[in-house]
mmCIF file with all atom_site columns, C-alpha atoms in Angstrom:
data_model
loop_
_atom_site.group_PDB
_atom_site.id
_atom_site.type_symbol
_atom_site.label_atom_id
_atom_site.label_alt_id
_atom_site.label_comp_id
_atom_site.label_asym_id
_atom_site.label_entity_id
_atom_site.label_seq_id
_atom_site.pdbx_PDB_ins_code
_atom_site.Cartn_x
_atom_site.Cartn_y
_atom_site.Cartn_z
_atom_site.occupancy
_atom_site.B_iso_or_equiv
_atom_site.pdbx_formal_charge
_atom_site.auth_seq_id
_atom_site.auth_comp_id
_atom_site.auth_asym_id
_atom_site.auth_atom_id
_atom_site.pdbx_PDB_model_num
ATOM 1   C CA . MET A 1 1   ? 46.470 -1.376  58.544 1.00 0.00 ? 1   MET A CA 1
ATOM 2   C CA . ASP A 1 2   ? 43.917 1.417   58.270 1.00 0.00 ? 2   ASP A CA 1
ATOM 3   C CA . ALA A 1 3   ? 40.407 -0.013  56.967 1.00 0.00 ? 3   ALA A CA 1
ATOM 4   C CA . SER A 1 4   ? 38.967 3.076   56.716 1.00 0.00 ? 4   SER A CA 1
ATOM 5   C CA . GLN A 1 5   ? 41.421 4.037   53.074 1.00 0.00 ? 5   GLN A CA 1
ATOM 6   C CA . LEU A 1 6   ? 40.154 0.072   52.347 1.00 0.00 ? 6   LEU A CA 1
ATOM 7   C CA . LEU A 1 7   ? 36.240 1.146   53.032 1.00 0.00 ? 7   LEU A CA 1
ATOM 8   C CA . LYS A 1 8   ? 36.821 4.512   50.822 1.00 0.00 ? 8   LYS A CA 1
ATOM 9   C CA . GLY A 1 9   ? 38.601 2.317   47.417 1.00 0.00 ? 9   GLY A CA 1
ATOM 10  C CA . VAL A 1 10  ? 35.276 -0.502  47.884 1.00 0.00 ? 10  VAL A CA 1
ATOM 11  C CA . LEU A 1 11  ? 31.516 1.589   49.561 1.00 0.00 ? 11  LEU A CA 1
ATOM 12  C CA . ASP A 1 12  ? 30.631 1.812   45.709 1.00 0.00 ? 12  ASP A CA 1
ATOM 13  C CA . VAL A 1 13  ? 30.606 -1.910  45.323 1.00 0.00 ? 13  VAL A CA 1
ATOM 14  C CA . ALA A 1 14  ? 29.491 -2.710  48.331 1.00 0.00 ? 14  ALA A CA 1
ATOM 15  C CA . VAL A 1 15  ? 26.162 0.010   48.426 1.00 0.00 ? 15  VAL A CA 1
ATOM 16  C CA . LEU A 1 16  ? 25.834 -1.286  44.934 1.00 0.00 ? 16  LEU A CA 1
ATOM 17  C CA . ALA A 1 17  ? 25.700 -4.835  45.946 1.00 0.00 ? 17  ALA A CA 1
ATOM 18  C CA . VAL A 1 18  ? 23.584 -3.921  49.153 1.00 0.00 ? 18  VAL A CA 1
ATOM 19  C CA . VAL A 1 19  ? 20.640 -1.898  46.869 1.00 0.00 ? 19  VAL A CA 1
ATOM 20  C CA . ARG A 1 20  ? 21.037 -4.970  44.167 1.00 0.00 ? 20  ARG A CA 1
ATOM 21  C CA . ASP A 1 21  ? 19.883 -7.099  47.127 1.00 0.00 ? 21  ASP A CA 1
ATOM 22  C CA . ALA A 1 22  ? 16.388 -4.905  48.136 1.00 0.00 ? 22  ALA A CA 1
ATOM 23  C CA . ASP A 1 23  ? 16.086 -0.983  47.953 1.00 0.00 ? 23  ASP A CA 1
ATOM 24  C CA . GLY A 1 24  ? 16.895 1.573   50.613 1.00 0.00 ? 24  GLY A CA 1
ATOM 25  C CA . TYR A 1 25  ? 16.716 4.251   51.715 1.00 0.00 ? 25  TYR A CA 1
ATOM 26  C CA . GLY A 1 26  ? 20.491 6.232   53.115 1.00 0.00 ? 26  GLY A CA 1
ATOM 27  C CA . TYR A 1 27  ? 20.039 5.017   56.550 1.00 0.00 ? 27  TYR A CA 1
ATOM 28  C CA . ASP A 1 28  ? 18.573 1.042   55.689 1.00 0.00 ? 28  ASP A CA 1
ATOM 29  C CA . VAL A 1 29  ? 22.315 0.828   53.828 1.00 0.00 ? 29  VAL A CA 1
ATOM 30  C CA . VAL A 1 30  ? 24.433 2.516   56.227 1.00 0.00 ? 30  VAL A CA 1
ATOM 31  C CA . ARG A 1 31  ? 22.414 -0.678  59.131 1.00 0.00 ? 31  ARG A CA 1
ATOM 32  C CA . ARG A 1 32  ? 22.991 -2.952  56.195 1.00 0.00 ? 32  ARG A CA 1
ATOM 33  C CA . LEU A 1 33  ? 25.884 -2.257  55.155 1.00 0.00 ? 33  LEU A CA 1
ATOM 34  C CA . ARG A 1 34  ? 27.351 -2.484  58.954 1.00 0.00 ? 34  ARG A CA 1
ATOM 35  C CA . ASN A 1 35  ? 25.306 -5.564  59.615 1.00 0.00 ? 35  ASN A CA 1
ATOM 36  C CA . ALA A 1 36  ? 26.804 -7.309  56.563 1.00 0.00 ? 36  ALA A CA 1
ATOM 37  C CA . GLY A 1 37  ? 30.727 -6.431  59.183 1.00 0.00 ? 37  GLY A CA 1
ATOM 38  C CA . LEU A 1 38  ? 31.485 -3.104  57.805 1.00 0.00 ? 38  LEU A CA 1
ATOM 39  C CA . GLU A 1 39  ? 30.501 -1.299  61.051 1.00 0.00 ? 39  GLU A CA 1
ATOM 40  C CA . ASP A 1 40  ? 33.283 1.532   60.229 1.00 0.00 ? 40  ASP A CA 1
ATOM 41  C CA . VAL A 1 41  ? 30.746 3.274   57.972 1.00 0.00 ? 41  VAL A CA 1
ATOM 42  C CA . GLY A 1 42  ? 30.130 6.921   58.227 1.00 0.00 ? 42  GLY A CA 1
ATOM 43  C CA . ASP A 1 43  ? 26.733 7.736   56.990 1.00 0.00 ? 43  ASP A CA 1
ATOM 44  C CA . ALA A 1 44  ? 27.879 11.082  55.447 1.00 0.00 ? 44  ALA A CA 1
ATOM 45  C CA . SER A 1 45  ? 29.842 8.572   53.638 1.00 0.00 ? 45  SER A CA 1
ATOM 46  C CA . VAL A 1 46  ? 27.018 6.013   52.331 1.00 0.00 ? 46  VAL A CA 1
ATOM 47  C CA . TYR A 1 47  ? 24.486 8.951   52.032 1.00 0.00 ? 47  TYR A CA 1
ATOM 48  C CA . GLY A 1 48  ? 27.603 10.587  49.427 1.00 0.00 ? 48  GLY A CA 1
ATOM 49  C CA . THR A 1 49  ? 27.625 7.989   47.921 1.00 0.00 ? 49  THR A CA 1
ATOM 50  C CA . LEU A 1 50  ? 24.179 7.238   47.400 1.00 0.00 ? 50  LEU A CA 1
ATOM 51  C CA . ARG A 1 51  ? 24.228 10.292  45.689 1.00 0.00 ? 51  ARG A CA 1
ATOM 52  C CA . ARG A 1 52  ? 26.724 10.205  43.145 1.00 0.00 ? 52  ARG A CA 1
ATOM 53  C CA . LEU A 1 53  ? 25.559 6.941   42.199 1.00 0.00 ? 53  LEU A CA 1
ATOM 54  C CA . TYR A 1 54  ? 22.703 8.005   41.463 1.00 0.00 ? 54  TYR A CA 1
ATOM 55  C CA . GLN A 1 55  ? 23.715 11.070  39.165 1.00 0.00 ? 55  GLN A CA 1
ATOM 56  C CA . ALA A 1 56  ? 26.372 8.457   37.974 1.00 0.00 ? 56  ALA A CA 1
ATOM 57  C CA . GLY A 1 57  ? 22.667 6.615   36.633 1.00 0.00 ? 57  GLY A CA 1
ATOM 58  C CA . ALA A 1 58  ? 23.962 3.813   38.410 1.00 0.00 ? 58  ALA A CA 1
ATOM 59  C CA . LEU A 1 59  ? 20.805 3.862   40.657 1.00 0.00 ? 59  LEU A CA 1
ATOM 60  C CA . THR A 1 60  ? 17.661 5.476   40.649 1.00 0.00 ? 60  THR A CA 1
ATOM 61  C CA . SER A 1 61  ? 14.790 7.246   43.211 1.00 0.00 ? 61  SER A CA 1
ATOM 62  C CA . TYR A 1 62  ? 11.472 6.876   44.448 1.00 0.00 ? 62  TYR A CA 1
ATOM 63  C CA . VAL A 1 63  ? 10.137 8.947   47.515 1.00 0.00 ? 63  VAL A CA 1
ATOM 64  C CA . VAL A 1 64  ? 7.472  6.773   50.072 1.00 0.00 ? 64  VAL A CA 1
ATOM 65  C CA . PRO A 1 65  ? 5.641  8.570   52.239 1.00 0.00 ? 65  PRO A CA 1
ATOM 66  C CA . SER A 1 66  ? 6.084  8.448   56.736 1.00 0.00 ? 66  SER A CA 1
ATOM 67  C CA . ASP A 1 67  ? 3.895  9.073   58.891 1.00 0.00 ? 67  ASP A CA 1
ATOM 68  C CA . GLU A 1 68  ? 6.669  8.746   61.737 1.00 0.00 ? 68  GLU A CA 1
ATOM 69  C CA . GLY A 1 69  ? 8.641  11.133  59.310 1.00 0.00 ? 69  GLY A CA 1
ATOM 70  C CA . PRO A 1 70  ? 9.640  13.023  56.593 1.00 0.00 ? 70  PRO A CA 1
ATOM 71  C CA . HIS A 1 71  ? 10.336 10.911  53.801 1.00 0.00 ? 71  HIS A CA 1
ATOM 72  C CA . ARG A 1 72  ? 12.330 8.277   52.500 1.00 0.00 ? 72  ARG A CA 1
ATOM 73  C CA . LYS A 1 73  ? 13.976 8.164   49.514 1.00 0.00 ? 73  LYS A CA 1
ATOM 74  C CA . TYR A 1 74  ? 15.099 4.731   48.489 1.00 0.00 ? 74  TYR A CA 1
ATOM 75  C CA . TYR A 1 75  ? 17.079 3.786   45.313 1.00 0.00 ? 75  TYR A CA 1
ATOM 76  C CA . ALA A 1 76  ? 17.210 0.880   43.573 1.00 0.00 ? 76  ALA A CA 1
ATOM 77  C CA . ILE A 1 77  ? 19.957 -0.441  40.996 1.00 0.00 ? 77  ILE A CA 1
ATOM 78  C CA . ASN A 1 78  ? 19.039 -0.127  37.895 1.00 0.00 ? 78  ASN A CA 1
ATOM 79  C CA . ASP A 1 79  ? 20.920 -1.774  35.057 1.00 0.00 ? 79  ASP A CA 1
ATOM 80  C CA . ARG A 1 80  ? 23.486 0.479   34.169 1.00 0.00 ? 80  ARG A CA 1
ATOM 81  C CA . GLY A 1 81  ? 24.178 -0.186  37.835 1.00 0.00 ? 81  GLY A CA 1
ATOM 82  C CA . ARG A 1 82  ? 23.925 -3.732  37.748 1.00 0.00 ? 82  ARG A CA 1
ATOM 83  C CA . SER A 1 83  ? 26.696 -3.148  35.010 1.00 0.00 ? 83  SER A CA 1
ATOM 84  C CA . VAL A 1 84  ? 28.999 -0.926  37.364 1.00 0.00 ? 84  VAL A CA 1
ATOM 85  C CA . LEU A 1 85  ? 28.915 -3.795  39.849 1.00 0.00 ? 85  LEU A CA 1
ATOM 86  C CA . GLU A 1 86  ? 29.640 -6.849  37.729 1.00 0.00 ? 86  GLU A CA 1
ATOM 87  C CA . ASP A 1 87  ? 32.547 -5.436  36.445 1.00 0.00 ? 87  ASP A CA 1
ATOM 88  C CA . SER A 1 88  ? 33.834 -3.961  39.257 1.00 0.00 ? 88  SER A CA 1
ATOM 89  C CA . THR A 1 89  ? 33.410 -7.568  41.323 1.00 0.00 ? 89  THR A CA 1
ATOM 90  C CA . LYS A 1 90  ? 35.659 -8.775  38.907 1.00 0.00 ? 90  LYS A CA 1
ATOM 91  C CA . THR A 1 91  ? 38.147 -5.940  39.351 1.00 0.00 ? 91  THR A CA 1
ATOM 92  C CA . TRP A 1 92  ? 38.164 -6.188  42.741 1.00 0.00 ? 92  TRP A CA 1
ATOM 93  C CA . ARG A 1 93  ? 38.230 -11.333 42.879 1.00 0.00 ? 93  ARG A CA 1
ATOM 94  C CA . THR A 1 94  ? 41.132 -9.628  40.412 1.00 0.00 ? 94  THR A CA 1
ATOM 95  C CA . PHE A 1 95  ? 42.857 -7.429  43.084 1.00 0.00 ? 95  PHE A CA 1
ATOM 96  C CA . VAL A 1 96  ? 42.465 -10.012 45.435 1.00 0.00 ? 96  VAL A CA 1
ATOM 97  C CA . ASP A 1 97  ? 43.979 -12.144 44.371 1.00 0.00 ? 97  ASP A CA 1
ATOM 98  C CA . THR A 1 98  ? 47.386 -10.463 43.104 1.00 0.00 ? 98  THR A CA 1
ATOM 99  C CA . VAL A 1 99  ? 47.294 -9.144  47.154 1.00 0.00 ? 99  VAL A CA 1
ATOM 100 C CA . ASP A 1 100 ? 46.345 -13.185 48.548 1.00 0.00 ? 100 ASP A CA 1
ATOM 101 C CA . GLY A 1 101 ? 49.373 -14.511 46.248 1.00 0.00 ? 101 GLY A CA 1
ATOM 102 C CA . VAL A 1 102 ? 51.506 -11.086 47.025 1.00 0.00 ? 102 VAL A CA 1
ATOM 103 C CA . LEU A 1 103 ? 51.218 -11.972 51.029 1.00 0.00 ? 103 LEU A CA 1
ATOM 104 C CA . GLY A 1 104 ? 51.193 -16.113 50.630 1.00 0.00 ? 104 GLY A CA 1
ATOM 105 C CA . ARG A 1 105 ? 54.585 -15.104 48.518 1.00 0.00 ? 105 ARG A CA 1
ATOM 106 C CA . THR A 1 106 ? 55.669 -12.638 51.603 1.00 0.00 ? 106 THR A CA 1
ATOM 107 C CA . VAL A 1 107 ? 54.780 -14.938 54.423 1.00 0.00 ? 107 VAL A CA 1
ATOM 108 C CA . ALA A 1 108 ? 56.645 -18.451 52.902 1.00 0.00 ? 108 ALA A CA 1
ATOM 109 C CA . ALA A 1 109 ? 60.026 -16.136 51.959 1.00 0.00 ? 109 ALA A CA 1
#
């Protein structure tokens, strides 16, 4: 099974969950996703997801100056993002339960 295809379907909810816990800039979000077990997540995919979620109104952003290089754009979840995360989490859990049921019947058959 190609895990990258599964990741594409859940990257929005994973990014929202990561920034729910703490605001983050692009590479920080990538690092936290990888540390959480999504080792194959691509930098460009996460940056694109952050921009898309921001444009959709699910995230806010702010810039923090850096003494060690360019300023960093941080992303934070807002009320709309929390609502999207809650709805997406319910959808994901229902999907997982359904697939688990199908797989359980397949193995038992």
